[in-house]
Short mmCIF file of C-alpha atoms in Angstrom, two decimals:
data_model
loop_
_atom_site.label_atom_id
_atom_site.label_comp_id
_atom_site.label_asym_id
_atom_site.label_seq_id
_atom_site.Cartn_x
_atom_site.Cartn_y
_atom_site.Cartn_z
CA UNK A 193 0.00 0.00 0.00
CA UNK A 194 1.69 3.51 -1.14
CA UNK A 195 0.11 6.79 -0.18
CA UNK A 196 0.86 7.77 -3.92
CA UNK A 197 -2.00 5.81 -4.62
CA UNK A 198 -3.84 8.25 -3.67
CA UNK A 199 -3.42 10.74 -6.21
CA UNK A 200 -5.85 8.24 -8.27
CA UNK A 201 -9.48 10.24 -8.37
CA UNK A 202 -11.03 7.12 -7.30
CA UNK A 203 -9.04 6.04 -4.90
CA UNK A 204 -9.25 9.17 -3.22
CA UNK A 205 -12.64 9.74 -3.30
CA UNK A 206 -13.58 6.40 -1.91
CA UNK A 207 -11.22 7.06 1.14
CA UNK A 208 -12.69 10.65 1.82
CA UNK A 209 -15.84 9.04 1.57
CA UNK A 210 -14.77 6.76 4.47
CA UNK A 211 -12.94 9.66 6.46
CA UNK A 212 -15.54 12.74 6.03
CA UNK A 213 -18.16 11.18 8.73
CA UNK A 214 -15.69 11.09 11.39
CA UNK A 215 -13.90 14.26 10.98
CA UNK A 216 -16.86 16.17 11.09
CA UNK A 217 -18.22 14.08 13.91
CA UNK A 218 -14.74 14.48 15.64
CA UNK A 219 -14.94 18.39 14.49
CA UNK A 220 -18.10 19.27 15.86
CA UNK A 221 -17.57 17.33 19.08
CA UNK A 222 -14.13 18.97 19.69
CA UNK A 223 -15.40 22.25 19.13
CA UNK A 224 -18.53 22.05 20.92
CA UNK A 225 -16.29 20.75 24.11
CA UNK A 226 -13.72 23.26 23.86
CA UNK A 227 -15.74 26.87 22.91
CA UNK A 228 -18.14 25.44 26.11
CA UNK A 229 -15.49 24.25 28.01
CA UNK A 230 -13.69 27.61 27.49
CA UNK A 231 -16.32 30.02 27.66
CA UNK A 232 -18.34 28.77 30.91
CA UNK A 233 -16.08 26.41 32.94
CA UNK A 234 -12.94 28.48 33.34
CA UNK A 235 -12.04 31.77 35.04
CA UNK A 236 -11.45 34.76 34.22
CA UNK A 237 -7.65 36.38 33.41
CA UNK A 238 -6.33 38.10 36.43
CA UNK A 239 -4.45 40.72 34.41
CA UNK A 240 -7.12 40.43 30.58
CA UNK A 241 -10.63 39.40 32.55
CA UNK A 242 -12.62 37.67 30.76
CA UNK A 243 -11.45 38.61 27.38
CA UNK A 244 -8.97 36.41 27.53
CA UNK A 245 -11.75 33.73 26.34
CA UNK A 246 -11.21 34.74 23.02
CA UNK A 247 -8.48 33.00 22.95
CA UNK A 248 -10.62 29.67 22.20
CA UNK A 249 -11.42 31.06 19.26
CA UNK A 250 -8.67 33.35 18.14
CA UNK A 251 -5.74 30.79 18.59
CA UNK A 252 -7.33 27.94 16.71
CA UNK A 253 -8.15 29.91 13.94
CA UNK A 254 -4.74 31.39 13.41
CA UNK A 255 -3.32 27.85 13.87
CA UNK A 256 -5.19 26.82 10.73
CA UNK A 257 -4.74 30.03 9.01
CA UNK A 258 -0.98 28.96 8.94
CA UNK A 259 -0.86 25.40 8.59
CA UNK A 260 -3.68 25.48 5.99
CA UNK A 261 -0.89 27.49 3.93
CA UNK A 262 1.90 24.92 4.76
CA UNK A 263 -0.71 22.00 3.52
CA UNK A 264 -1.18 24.10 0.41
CA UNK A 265 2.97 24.45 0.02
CA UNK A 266 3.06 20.46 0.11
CA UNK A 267 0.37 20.04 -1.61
CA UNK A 268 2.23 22.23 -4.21
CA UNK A 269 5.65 21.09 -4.48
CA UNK A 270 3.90 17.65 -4.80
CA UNK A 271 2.00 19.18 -8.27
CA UNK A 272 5.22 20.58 -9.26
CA UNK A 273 7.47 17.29 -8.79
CA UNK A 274 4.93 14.18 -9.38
CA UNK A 275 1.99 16.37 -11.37
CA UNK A 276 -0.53 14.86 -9.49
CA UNK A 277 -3.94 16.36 -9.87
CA UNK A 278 -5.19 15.68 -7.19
CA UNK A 279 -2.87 17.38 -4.49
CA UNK A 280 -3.54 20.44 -7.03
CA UNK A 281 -6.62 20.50 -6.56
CA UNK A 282 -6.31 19.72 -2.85
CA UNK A 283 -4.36 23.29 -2.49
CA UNK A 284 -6.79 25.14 -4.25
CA UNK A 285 -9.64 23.36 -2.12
CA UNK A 286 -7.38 24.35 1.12
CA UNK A 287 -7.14 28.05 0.52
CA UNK A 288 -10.92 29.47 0.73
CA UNK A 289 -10.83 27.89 4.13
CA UNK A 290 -7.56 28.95 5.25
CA UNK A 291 -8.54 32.09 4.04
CA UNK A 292 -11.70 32.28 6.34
CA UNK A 293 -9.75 31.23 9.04
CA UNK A 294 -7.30 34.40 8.27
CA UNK A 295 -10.22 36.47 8.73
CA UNK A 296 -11.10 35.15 11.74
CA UNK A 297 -7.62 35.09 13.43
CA UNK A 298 -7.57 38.98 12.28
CA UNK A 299 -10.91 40.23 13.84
CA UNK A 300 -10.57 38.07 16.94
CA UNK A 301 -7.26 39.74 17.19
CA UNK A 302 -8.30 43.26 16.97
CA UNK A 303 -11.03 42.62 19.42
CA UNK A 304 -8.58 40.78 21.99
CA UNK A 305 -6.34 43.36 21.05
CA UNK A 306 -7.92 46.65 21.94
CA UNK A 307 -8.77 46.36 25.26
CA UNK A 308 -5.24 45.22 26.15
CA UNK A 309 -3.23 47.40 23.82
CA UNK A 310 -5.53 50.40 23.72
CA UNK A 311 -5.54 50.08 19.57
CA UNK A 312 -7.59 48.00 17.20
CA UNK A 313 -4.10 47.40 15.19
CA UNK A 314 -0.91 47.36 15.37
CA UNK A 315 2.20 47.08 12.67
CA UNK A 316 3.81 43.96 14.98
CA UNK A 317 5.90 41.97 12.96
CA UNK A 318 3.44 39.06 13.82
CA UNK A 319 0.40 41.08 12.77
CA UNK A 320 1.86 42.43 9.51
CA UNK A 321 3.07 38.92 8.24
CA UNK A 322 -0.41 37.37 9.32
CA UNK A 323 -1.77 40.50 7.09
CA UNK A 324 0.53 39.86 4.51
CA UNK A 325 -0.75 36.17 4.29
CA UNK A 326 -4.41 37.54 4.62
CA UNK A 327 -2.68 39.10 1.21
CA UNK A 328 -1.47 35.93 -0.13
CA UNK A 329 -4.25 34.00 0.28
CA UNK A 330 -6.41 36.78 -2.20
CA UNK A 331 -3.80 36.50 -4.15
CA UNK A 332 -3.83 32.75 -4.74
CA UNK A 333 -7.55 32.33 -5.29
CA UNK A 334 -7.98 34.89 -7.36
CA UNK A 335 -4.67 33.25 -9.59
CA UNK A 336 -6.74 30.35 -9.87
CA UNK A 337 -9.83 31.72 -11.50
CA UNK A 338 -7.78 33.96 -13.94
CA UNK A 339 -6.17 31.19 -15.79
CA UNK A 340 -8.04 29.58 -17.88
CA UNK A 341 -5.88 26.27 -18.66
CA UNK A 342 -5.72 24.32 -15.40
CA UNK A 343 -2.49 22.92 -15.31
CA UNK A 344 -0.81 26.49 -16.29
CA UNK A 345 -2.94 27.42 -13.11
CA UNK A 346 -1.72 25.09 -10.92
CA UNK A 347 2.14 25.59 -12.12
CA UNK A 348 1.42 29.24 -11.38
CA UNK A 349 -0.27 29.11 -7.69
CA UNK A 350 2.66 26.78 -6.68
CA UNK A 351 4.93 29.28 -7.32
CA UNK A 352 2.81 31.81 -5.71
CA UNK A 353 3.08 29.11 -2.63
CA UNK A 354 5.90 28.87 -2.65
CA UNK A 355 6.94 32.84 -1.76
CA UNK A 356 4.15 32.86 0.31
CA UNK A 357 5.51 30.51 2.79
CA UNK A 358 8.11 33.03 4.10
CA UNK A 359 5.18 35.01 5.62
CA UNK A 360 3.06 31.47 6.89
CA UNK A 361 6.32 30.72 8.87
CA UNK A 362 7.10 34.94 10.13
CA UNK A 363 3.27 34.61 11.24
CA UNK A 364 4.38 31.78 13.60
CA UNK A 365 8.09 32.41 14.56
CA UNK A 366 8.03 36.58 13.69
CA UNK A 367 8.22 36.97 17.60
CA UNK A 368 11.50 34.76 17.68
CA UNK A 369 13.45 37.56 14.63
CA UNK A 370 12.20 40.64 16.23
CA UNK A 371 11.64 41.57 20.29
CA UNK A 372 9.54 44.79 19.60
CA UNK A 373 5.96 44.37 18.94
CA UNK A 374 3.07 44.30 20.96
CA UNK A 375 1.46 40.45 20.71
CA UNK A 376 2.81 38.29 23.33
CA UNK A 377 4.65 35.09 22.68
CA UNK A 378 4.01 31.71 22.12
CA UNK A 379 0.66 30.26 23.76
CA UNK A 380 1.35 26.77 23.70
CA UNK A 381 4.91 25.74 24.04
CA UNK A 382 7.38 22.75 24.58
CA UNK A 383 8.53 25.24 27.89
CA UNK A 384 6.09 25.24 30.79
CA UNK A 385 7.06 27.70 32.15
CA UNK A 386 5.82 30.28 28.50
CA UNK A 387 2.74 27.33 28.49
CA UNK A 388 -0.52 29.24 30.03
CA UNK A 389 -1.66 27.97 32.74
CA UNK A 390 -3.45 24.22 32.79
CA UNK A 391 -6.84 25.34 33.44
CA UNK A 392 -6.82 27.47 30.10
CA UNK A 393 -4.71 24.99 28.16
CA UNK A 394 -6.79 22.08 28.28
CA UNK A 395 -9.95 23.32 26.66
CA UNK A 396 -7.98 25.29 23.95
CA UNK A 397 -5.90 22.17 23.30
CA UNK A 398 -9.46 20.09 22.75
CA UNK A 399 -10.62 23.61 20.79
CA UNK A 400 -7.31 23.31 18.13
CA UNK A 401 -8.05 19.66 17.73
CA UNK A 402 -12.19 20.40 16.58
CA UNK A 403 -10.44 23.19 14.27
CA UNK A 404 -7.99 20.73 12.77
CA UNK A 405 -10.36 18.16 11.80
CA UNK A 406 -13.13 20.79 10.82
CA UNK A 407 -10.43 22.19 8.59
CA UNK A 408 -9.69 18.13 7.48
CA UNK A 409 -13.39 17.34 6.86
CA UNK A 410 -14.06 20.77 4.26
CA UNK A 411 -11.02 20.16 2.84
CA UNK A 412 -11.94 16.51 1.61
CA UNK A 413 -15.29 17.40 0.73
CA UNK A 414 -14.10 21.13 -1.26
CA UNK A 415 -11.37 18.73 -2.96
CA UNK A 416 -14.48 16.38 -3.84
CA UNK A 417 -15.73 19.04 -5.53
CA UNK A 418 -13.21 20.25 -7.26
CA UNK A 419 -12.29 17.24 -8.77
CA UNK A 420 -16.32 16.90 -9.75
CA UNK A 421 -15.64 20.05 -11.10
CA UNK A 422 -12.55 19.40 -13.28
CA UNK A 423 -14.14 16.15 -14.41
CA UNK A 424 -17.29 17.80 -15.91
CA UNK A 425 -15.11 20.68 -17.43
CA UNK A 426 -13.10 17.99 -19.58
CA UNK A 427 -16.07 16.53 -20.55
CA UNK A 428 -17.57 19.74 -21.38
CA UNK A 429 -14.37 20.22 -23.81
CA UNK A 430 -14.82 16.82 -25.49
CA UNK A 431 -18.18 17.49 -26.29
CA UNK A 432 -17.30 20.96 -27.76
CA UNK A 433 -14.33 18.90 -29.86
CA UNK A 434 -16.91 16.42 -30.95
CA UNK A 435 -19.55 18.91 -32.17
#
């Protein structure tokens, strides 16, 4: 058994079939335990209140915001060296939802961030690359539907993920380059002593997990799509040849 095998339609679609009702089982369990969790069974901040709640939200979605993006840069270089369609179309089905998830870790940010920094927005180094991915992401959809010929599309967007990836990987480790800046460091970390505290980790930890199998379910079922979607379009050309 070879994972390559995978990059057959079929093969792939039969195994998402299998995969889809647990991830978004999994999904909506995990994020129904950790947002509840989170929200009503732990205590306020003793320095941010009860703001600091956002963070179920806010953290998760940035999480996937990135790592959606690194998916997409696999999924690319994969394209690029094998010229699978699948994992193509697997990026392109990856970056409407990492986009959402952008917009999410952006607003949940400025609302976390006013009351503590006294500013809806700030040019951190953290915040700008997270922008600049916000950026990106535009970018790379909108490079999809502008090209008519597939392949030539997915040639171009995995060169377009590949730059990108600089600012996926500042958004996560801009805090380790540069001191100044005004969002705080690492929330979960290998260190317990930068970790937050237990009773806040545990519920967020159970939060990421719902996120990162929501994000695995709609990916498998967008990629469903859009190889539905390619399949009709090629037939939609043979009949135009035939006519």
């Amino acid at each position: 058994m070879s994972l390559w095998e995978y990059a057959n339609p079929v093969k792939f679609l039969a195994l998402s079939a299998r995969v889809q009702p647990f991830a978004w089982g999994a999904a909506a369990i995990g994020i129904s335990v950790g947002l509840i969790w989170g929200f009503f069974a732990t205590p306020d901040d003793f320095r941010q209140g009860s703001t600091v709640k956002i963070i179920y939200i806010h953290v998760p979605s940035a999480w996937i915001a990135i790592n959606a993006w690194i998916m997409m840069l696999i999924a690319s270089l994969v394209w690029l060296v094998r010229r699978h369609h699948v994992s193509a179309l697997a990026a392109r089905a990856a970056a409407p939802v990492g986009l959402v998830m952008t917009v999410i870790g952006l607003l949940t940010g400025a609302i976390w961030g006013q009351p503590m920094w006294g500013t809806w927005w700030a040019w951190d180094p953290r915040l700008t690359s997270f922008l600049i991915l916000f950026l990106f992401y535009l970018g790379y959809i909108a490079l999809w539907e502008a090209v008519d010929d597939p392949d030539t599309a997915a040639d171009l967007t995995s060169v377009l993920c590949l730059v990108g990836s600089v600012f996926a990987l500042m958004s996560r480790y801009a805090v380790l380059f540069w001191s100044q800046g005004l969002h705080q460091g690492a929330t979960l970390s290998l260190d317990k002593e930068e970790n937050i505290s237990d009773v806040f980790w545990q519920p967020l930890v159970i939060s990421i997990a719902g996120f990162s199998l929501l994000f695995i379910a709609l990916v498998l079922y967008r990629t469903g799509t859009e190889i539905a979607l390619r399949r009709t379009r090629a037939l939609a050309v043979r009949l135009e040849r035939s006519a």
